[in-house]
Coordinates of C-alpha atoms in Angstrom, one line a residue:
X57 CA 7.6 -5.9 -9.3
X58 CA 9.0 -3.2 -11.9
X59 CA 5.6 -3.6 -14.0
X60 CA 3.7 -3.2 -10.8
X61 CA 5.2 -0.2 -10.2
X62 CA 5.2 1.2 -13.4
X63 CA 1.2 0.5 -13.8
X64 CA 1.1 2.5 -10.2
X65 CA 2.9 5.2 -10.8
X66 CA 1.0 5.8 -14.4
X67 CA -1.7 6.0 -12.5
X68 CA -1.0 8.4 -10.1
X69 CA 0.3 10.6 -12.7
X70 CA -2.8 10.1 -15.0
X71 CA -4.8 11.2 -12.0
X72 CA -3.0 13.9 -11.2
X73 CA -2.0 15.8 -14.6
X74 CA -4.6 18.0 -14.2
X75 CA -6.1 20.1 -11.0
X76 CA -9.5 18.4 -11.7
X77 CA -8.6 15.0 -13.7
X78 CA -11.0 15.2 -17.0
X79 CA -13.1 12.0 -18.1
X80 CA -10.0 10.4 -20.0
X81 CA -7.3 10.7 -17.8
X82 CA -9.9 9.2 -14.9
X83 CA -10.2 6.3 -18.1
X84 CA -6.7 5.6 -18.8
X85 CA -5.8 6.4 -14.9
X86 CA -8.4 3.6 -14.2
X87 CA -7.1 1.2 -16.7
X88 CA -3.6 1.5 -15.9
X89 CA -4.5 1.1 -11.7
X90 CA -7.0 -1.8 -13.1
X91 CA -4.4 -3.3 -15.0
X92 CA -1.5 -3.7 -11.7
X93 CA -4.0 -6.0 -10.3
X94 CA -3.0 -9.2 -12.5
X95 CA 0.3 -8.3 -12.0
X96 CA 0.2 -8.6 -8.5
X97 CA -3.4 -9.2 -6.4
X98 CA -3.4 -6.6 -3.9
X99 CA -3.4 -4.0 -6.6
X100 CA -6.9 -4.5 -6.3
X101 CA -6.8 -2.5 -3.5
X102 CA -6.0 0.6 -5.4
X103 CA -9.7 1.2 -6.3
X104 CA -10.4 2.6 -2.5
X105 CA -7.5 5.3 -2.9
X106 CA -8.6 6.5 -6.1
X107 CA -12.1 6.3 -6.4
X108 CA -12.0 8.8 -3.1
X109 CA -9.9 10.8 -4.8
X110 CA -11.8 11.1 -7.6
X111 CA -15.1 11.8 -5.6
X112 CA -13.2 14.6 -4.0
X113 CA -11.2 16.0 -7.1
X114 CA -15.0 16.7 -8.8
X115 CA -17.0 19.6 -8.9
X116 CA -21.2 18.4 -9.1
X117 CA -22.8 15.0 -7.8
X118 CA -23.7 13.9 -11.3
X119 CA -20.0 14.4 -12.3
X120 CA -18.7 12.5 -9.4
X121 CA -21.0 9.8 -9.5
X122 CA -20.3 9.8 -13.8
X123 CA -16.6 9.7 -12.9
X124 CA -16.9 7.1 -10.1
X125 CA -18.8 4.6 -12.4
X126 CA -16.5 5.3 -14.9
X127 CA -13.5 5.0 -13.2
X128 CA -14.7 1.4 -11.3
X129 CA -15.6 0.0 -15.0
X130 CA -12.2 1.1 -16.1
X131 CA -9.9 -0.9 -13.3
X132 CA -12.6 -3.9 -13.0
X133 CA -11.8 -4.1 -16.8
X134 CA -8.5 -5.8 -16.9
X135 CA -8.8 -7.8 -13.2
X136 CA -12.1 -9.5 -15.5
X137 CA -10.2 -10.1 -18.4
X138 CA -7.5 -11.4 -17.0
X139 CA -9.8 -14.0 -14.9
X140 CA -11.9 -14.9 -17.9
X141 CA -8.7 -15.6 -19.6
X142 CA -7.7 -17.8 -16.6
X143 CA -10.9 -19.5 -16.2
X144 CA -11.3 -20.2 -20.6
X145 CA -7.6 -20.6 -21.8
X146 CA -5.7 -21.3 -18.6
X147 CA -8.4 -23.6 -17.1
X148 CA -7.2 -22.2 -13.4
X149 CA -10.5 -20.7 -12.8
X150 CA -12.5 -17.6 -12.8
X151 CA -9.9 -16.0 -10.4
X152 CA -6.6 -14.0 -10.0
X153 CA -4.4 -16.3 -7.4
X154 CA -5.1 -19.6 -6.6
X155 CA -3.0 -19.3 -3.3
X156 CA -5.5 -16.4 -1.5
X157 CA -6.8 -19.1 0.7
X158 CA -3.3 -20.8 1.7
X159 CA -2.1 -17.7 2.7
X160 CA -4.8 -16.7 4.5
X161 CA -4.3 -20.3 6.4
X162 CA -0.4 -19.5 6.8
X163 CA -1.5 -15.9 8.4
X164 CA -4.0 -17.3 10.8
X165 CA -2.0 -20.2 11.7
X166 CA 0.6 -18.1 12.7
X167 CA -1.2 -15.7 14.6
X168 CA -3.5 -18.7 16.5
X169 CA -2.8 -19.6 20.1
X170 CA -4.3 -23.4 19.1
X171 CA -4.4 -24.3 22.8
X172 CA -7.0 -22.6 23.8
X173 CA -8.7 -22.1 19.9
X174 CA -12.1 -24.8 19.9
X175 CA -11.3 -26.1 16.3
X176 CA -12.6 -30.2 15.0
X177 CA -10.8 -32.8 16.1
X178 CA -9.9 -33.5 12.3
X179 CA -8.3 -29.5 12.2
X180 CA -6.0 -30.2 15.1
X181 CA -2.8 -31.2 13.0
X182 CA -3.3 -28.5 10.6
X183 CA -2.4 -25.6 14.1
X184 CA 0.9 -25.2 14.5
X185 CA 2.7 -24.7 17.8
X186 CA 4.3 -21.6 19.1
X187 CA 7.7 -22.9 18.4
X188 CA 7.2 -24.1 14.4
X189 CA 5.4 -21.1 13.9
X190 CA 7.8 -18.9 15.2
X191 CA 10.6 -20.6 13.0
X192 CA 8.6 -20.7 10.0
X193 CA 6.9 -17.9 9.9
X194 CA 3.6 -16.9 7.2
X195 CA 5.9 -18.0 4.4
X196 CA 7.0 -21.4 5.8
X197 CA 3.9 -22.3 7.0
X198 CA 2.6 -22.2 3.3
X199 CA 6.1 -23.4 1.3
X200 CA 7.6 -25.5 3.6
X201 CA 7.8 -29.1 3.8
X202 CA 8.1 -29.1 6.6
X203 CA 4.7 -26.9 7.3
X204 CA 2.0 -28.8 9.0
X205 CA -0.1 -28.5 5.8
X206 CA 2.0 -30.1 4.1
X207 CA 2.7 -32.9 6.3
X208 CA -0.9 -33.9 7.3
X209 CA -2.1 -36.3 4.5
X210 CA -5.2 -37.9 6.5
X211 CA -6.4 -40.9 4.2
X212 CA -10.0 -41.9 3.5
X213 CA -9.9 -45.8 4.3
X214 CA -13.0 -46.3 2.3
X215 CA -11.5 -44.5 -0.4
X216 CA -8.1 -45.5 0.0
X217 CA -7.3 -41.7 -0.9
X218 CA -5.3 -39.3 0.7
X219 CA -8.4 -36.3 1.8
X220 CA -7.9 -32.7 0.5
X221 CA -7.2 -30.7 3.5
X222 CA -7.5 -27.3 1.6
X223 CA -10.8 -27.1 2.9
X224 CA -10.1 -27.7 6.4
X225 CA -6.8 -25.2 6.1
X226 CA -10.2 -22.6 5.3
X227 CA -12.0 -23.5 7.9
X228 CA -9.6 -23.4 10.1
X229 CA -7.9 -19.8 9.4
X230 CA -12.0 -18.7 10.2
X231 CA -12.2 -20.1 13.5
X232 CA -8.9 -18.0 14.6
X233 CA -10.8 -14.7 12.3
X234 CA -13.8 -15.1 14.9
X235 CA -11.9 -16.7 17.8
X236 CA -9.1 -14.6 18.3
X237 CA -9.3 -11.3 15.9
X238 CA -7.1 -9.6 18.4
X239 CA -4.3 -11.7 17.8
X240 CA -4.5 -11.8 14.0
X241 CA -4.5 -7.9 14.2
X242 CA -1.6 -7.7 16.6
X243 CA 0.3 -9.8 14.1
X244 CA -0.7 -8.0 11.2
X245 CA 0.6 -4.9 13.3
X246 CA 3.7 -6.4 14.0
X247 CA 4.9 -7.2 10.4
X248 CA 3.2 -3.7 9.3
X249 CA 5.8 -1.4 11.3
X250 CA 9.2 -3.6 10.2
X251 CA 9.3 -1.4 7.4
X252 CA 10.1 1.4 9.6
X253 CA 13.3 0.3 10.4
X254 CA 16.5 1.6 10.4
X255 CA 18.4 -0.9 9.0
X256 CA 16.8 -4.0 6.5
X257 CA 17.1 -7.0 9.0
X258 CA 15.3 -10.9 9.1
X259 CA 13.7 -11.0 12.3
X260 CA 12.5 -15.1 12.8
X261 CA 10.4 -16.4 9.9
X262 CA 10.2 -13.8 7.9
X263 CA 11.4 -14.3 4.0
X264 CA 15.4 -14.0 4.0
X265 CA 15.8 -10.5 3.0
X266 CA 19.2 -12.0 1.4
X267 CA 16.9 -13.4 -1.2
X268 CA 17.1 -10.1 -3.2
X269 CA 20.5 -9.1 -2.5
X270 CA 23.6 -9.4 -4.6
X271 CA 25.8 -12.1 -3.8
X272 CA 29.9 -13.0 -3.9
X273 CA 28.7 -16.2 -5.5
X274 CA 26.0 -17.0 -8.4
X275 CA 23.2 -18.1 -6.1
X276 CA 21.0 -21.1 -5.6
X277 CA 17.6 -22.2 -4.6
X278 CA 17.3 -26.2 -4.5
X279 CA 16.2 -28.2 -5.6
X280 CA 14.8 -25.7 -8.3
X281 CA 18.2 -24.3 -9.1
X282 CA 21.0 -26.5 -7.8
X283 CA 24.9 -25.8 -8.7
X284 CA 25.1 -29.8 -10.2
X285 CA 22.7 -31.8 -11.6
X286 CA 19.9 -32.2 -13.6
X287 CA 18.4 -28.8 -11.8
X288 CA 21.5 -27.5 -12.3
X289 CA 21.6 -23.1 -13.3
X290 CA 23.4 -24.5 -16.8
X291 CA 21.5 -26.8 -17.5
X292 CA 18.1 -24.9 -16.8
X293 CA 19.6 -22.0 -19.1
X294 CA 20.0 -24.4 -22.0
X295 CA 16.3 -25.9 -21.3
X296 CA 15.0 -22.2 -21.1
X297 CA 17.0 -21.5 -24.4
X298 CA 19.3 -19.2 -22.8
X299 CA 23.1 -19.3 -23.8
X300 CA 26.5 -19.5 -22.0
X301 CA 27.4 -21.0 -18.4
X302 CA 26.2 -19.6 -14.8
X303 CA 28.7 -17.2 -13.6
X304 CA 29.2 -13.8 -11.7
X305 CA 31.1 -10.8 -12.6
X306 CA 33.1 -10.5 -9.3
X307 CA 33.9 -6.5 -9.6
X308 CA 30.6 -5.6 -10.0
X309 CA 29.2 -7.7 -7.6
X310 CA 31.5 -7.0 -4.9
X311 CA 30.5 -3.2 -5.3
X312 CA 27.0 -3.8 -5.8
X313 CA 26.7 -6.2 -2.6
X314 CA 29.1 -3.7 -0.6
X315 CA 26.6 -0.3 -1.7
X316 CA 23.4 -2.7 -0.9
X317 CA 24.7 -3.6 2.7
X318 CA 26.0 -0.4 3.7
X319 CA 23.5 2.2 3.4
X320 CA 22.4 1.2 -0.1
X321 CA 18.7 1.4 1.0
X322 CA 16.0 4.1 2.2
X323 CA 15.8 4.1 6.0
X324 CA 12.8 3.5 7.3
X325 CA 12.4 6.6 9.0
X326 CA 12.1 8.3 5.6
X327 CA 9.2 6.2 4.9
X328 CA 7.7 7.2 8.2
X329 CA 8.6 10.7 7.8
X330 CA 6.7 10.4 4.3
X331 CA 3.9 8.6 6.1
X332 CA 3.1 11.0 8.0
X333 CA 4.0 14.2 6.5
X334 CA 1.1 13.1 4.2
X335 CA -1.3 12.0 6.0
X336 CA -1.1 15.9 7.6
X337 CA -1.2 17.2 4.1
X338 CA -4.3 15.0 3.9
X339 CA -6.2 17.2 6.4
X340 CA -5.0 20.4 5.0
X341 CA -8.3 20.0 2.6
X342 CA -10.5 22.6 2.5
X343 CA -13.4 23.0 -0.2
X344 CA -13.4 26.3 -0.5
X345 CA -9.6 26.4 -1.1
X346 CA -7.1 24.9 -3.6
X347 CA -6.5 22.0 -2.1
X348 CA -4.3 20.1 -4.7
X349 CA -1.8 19.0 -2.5
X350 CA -3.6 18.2 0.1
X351 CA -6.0 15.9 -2.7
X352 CA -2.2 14.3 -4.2
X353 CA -1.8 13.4 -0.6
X354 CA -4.7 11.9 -0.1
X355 CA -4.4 9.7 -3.6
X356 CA -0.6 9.0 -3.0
X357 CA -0.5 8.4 0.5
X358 CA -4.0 6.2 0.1
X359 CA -2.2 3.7 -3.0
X360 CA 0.9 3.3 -0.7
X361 CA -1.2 2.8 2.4
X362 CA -3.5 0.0 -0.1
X363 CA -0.3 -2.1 -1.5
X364 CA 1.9 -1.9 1.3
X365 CA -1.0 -2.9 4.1
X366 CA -2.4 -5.0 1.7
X367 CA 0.4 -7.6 1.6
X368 CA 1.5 -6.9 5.3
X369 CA -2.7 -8.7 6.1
X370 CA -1.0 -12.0 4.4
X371 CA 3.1 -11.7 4.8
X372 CA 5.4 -9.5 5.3
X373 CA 8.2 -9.6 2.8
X374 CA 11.1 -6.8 2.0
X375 CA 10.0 -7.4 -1.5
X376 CA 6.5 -6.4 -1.0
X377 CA 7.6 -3.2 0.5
X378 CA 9.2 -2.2 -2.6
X379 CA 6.1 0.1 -3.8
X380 CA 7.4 1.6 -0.6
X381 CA 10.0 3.4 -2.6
X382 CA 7.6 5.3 -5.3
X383 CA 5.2 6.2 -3.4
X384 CA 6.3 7.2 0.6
X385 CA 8.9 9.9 -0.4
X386 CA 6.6 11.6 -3.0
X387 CA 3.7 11.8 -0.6
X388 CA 5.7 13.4 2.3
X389 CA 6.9 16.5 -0.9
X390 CA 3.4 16.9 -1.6
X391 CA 2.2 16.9 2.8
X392 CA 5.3 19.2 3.6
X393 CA 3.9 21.5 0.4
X394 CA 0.7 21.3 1.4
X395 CA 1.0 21.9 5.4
X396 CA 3.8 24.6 4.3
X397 CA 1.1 26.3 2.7
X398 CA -1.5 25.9 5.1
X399 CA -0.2 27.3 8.0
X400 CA 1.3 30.5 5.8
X401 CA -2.4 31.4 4.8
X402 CA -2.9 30.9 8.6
X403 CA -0.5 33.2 9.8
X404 CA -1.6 35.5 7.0
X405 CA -5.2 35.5 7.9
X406 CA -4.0 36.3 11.5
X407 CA -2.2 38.9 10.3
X408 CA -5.5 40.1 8.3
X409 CA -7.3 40.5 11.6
X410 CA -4.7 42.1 13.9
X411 CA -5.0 45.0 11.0
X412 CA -8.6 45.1 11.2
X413 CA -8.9 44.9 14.6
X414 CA -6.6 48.1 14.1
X415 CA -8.8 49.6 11.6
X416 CA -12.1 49.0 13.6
X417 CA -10.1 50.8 16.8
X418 CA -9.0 53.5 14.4
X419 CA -12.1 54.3 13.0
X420 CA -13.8 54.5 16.1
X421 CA -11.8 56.9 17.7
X422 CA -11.9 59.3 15.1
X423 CA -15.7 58.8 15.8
X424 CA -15.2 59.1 19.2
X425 CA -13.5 62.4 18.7
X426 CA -15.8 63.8 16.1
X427 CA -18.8 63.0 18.1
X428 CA -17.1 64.5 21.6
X429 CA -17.9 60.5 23.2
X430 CA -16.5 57.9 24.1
X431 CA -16.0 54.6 22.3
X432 CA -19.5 52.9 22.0
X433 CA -18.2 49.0 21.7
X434 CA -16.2 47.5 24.1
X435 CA -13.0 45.3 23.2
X436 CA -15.2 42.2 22.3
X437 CA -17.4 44.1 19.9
X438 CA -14.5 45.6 18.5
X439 CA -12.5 41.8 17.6
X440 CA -16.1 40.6 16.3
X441 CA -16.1 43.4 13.8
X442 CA -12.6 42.8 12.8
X443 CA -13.2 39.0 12.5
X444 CA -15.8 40.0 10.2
X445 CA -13.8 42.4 8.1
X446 CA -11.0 39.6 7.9
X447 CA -13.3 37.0 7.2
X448 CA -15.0 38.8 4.4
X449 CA -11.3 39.5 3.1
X450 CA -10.1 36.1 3.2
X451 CA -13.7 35.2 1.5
X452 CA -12.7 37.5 -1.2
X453 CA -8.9 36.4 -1.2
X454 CA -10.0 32.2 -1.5
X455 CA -12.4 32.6 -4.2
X456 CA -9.9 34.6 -6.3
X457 CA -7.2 32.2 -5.0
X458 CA -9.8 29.6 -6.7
X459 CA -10.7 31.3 -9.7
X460 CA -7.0 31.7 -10.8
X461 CA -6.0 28.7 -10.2
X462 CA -8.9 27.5 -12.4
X463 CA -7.9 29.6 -15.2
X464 CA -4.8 28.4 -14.7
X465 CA -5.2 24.5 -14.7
X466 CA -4.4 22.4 -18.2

């Protein structure tokens, strides 16, 4: 998770270093987005967010298409290399994961309603009911033993060999995608919004959030990690060439557990807040404007959007909401800068026009009175010609607004 994280955040930086990112920032930018994807899958989903931005950051269609190519070759780069290497040296195949399609089972089986879902006869053991996979949840229904996947061994009495159900587990999850998409979505929904808690709770089947938090003991996972024992943590240790016995330093942990429980965390309304701060400063863009912020929004808010939905379509898990916590706060600085600064050019624009509409009504009384008439335009011809006057001033004031801030970028 801390290398996933640190490949992200390079990234974002490497795109954003500059006002307009030059060819080998977009290069080492791509490679270090590229490179979170072997690290964990759904960084594969970063391309979206940053090919956009890139698109949008350049100036001319022959750069943006130069930097989009260039960019795309740059991430694909390590995600290929890292699947040759699987499919030549490792011998897993030419892929990242081998578990996309259990988890995509573990998803739909938990979002299916299998008694009204038209599946094979031979699929039926493979759908959980409401009750198993409310108590297991997308996690159990993969791990478990006690997960119907792992239960139903159907045997092949000409064989004499227990049948692979992998591919019926695939089939299966595809009949609930076309059956019953509204349910799959809804569930998705659900586990997308937990992050927006107040307070870090395990709501029923959802990956003990206690997992990752300190305890008053040195922890165990059997039978991997058992406290006697061949499994046992020594014993492991010495297998692993690690010195010393298991233990805990009780000071330490008791403060560390104490901090983590009690307010130790981001709440999730500051992620929301962050969230939505900018996705405004996302449609603060305007072309003929600097719109740097509102383009760091747009890349920021889009990577967080990318990881953090992107696990939440398989399982949700407190761990997987961890890029959460480098991304969220940092896109709602750069949406309040931007939407700050949006609505001052507003009011400042609106204050442009009240002074030419009192220029326009200055300038035609003095007519007025020099030509011994009256006023020749009426109140609506007098706002048009001030909208003009401010428009053509807040022309003048953008494109020198632009041009300095192109002198002034690295």
């Amino acid at each position: 998770d801390v290398l996933f994280e640190t490949l992200l955040v390079a990234g974002i930086v490497l795109l954003l270093w500059q006002r307009r990112p030059g060819l080998f920032l977009i290069i080492l930018g791509g490679l270090a987005l590229g490179a979170s994807a072997p690290v964990r899958q759904v960084g594969e989903a970063l391309i979206a967010p940053a090919l956009i931005y890139v698109v949008f950051a350049t100036q001319g269609w022959w750069r943006r298409v130069l930097h989009g190519a260039v960019l795309t070759a740059c991430f694909a780069l390590p995600i290929v290399g890292y699947m040759s290497y699987s499919a030549v040296i490792m011998q897993y195949g030419f892929e990242l994961s081998n578990m996309g399609n259990a988890y995509l089972y573990g998803r739909a089986a938990h979002a299916a309603d299998c008694a009204t879902l038209k599946i094979p006869a031979v699929e039926r053991p493979l759908c959980p009911s409401a009750s198993v996979s409310a108590s297991l949840g997308v996690d159990g229904l993969v791990n478990a033993p006690e997960s119907p996947r792992v239960q139903y061994e159907p045997v092949n009495v000409y064989l004499g060999q227990v049948v692979d159900t992998n591919p019926w587990q695939k089939d299966l999850a595809y009949h609930v995608l076309r059956q019953q998409p509204l349910r799959v979505a809804g569930d998705i929904a659900d586990d997308s919004v937990k992050i927006f808690a107040l307070t870090r709770n395990t709501e029923q089947g959802d990956t003990p959030i206690s997992r990752w938090q300190f305890q008053f003991g040195y922890p165990y996972y059997p039978p991997g990690l058992t406290k006697h024992g061949y499994n046992s943590a020594n014993k492991v240790f010495v297998r692993a060439g690690g010195g010393g016995h298991a233990r805990v330093h009780w000071k330490a942990d008791i403060a560390l557990r104490y901090y983590q429980l009690h307010g130790g965390y981001t709440p999730g309304p500051v992620f929301l807040f962050g969230l939505l701060a900018g996705i405004g400063g996302i449609f603060t863009f305007r072309r003929r404007r600097d719109s740097s912020p509102a383009l760091a929004c747009l890349l920021i808010t889009g990577c967080a959007v990318a990881v953090l939905l992107g696990a939440d379509l398989y399982e949700f898990s407190w761990r997987y909401q961890l890029p959460a916590l480098v991304t969220l706060p940092v896109a709602g600085a750069f949406g309040v800068t931007a939407l700050v600064g949006f609505f001052r050019a507003r009011a400042q624009a609106q204050g442009s026009m009240a002074e030419a509409v009192g220029a326009v009504e200055a300038v035609e009384s003095v007519g007025a009175v020099v030509s011994g008439g009256s006023a020749a335009r009426g109140p609506a011809a007098r706002e048009r010609a001030a909208r003009e006057s401010a428009g053509e001033v807040g022309d003048a004031a953008d494109e020198l607004a632009v041009a300095g801030s192109e002198q002034a970028a690295p």
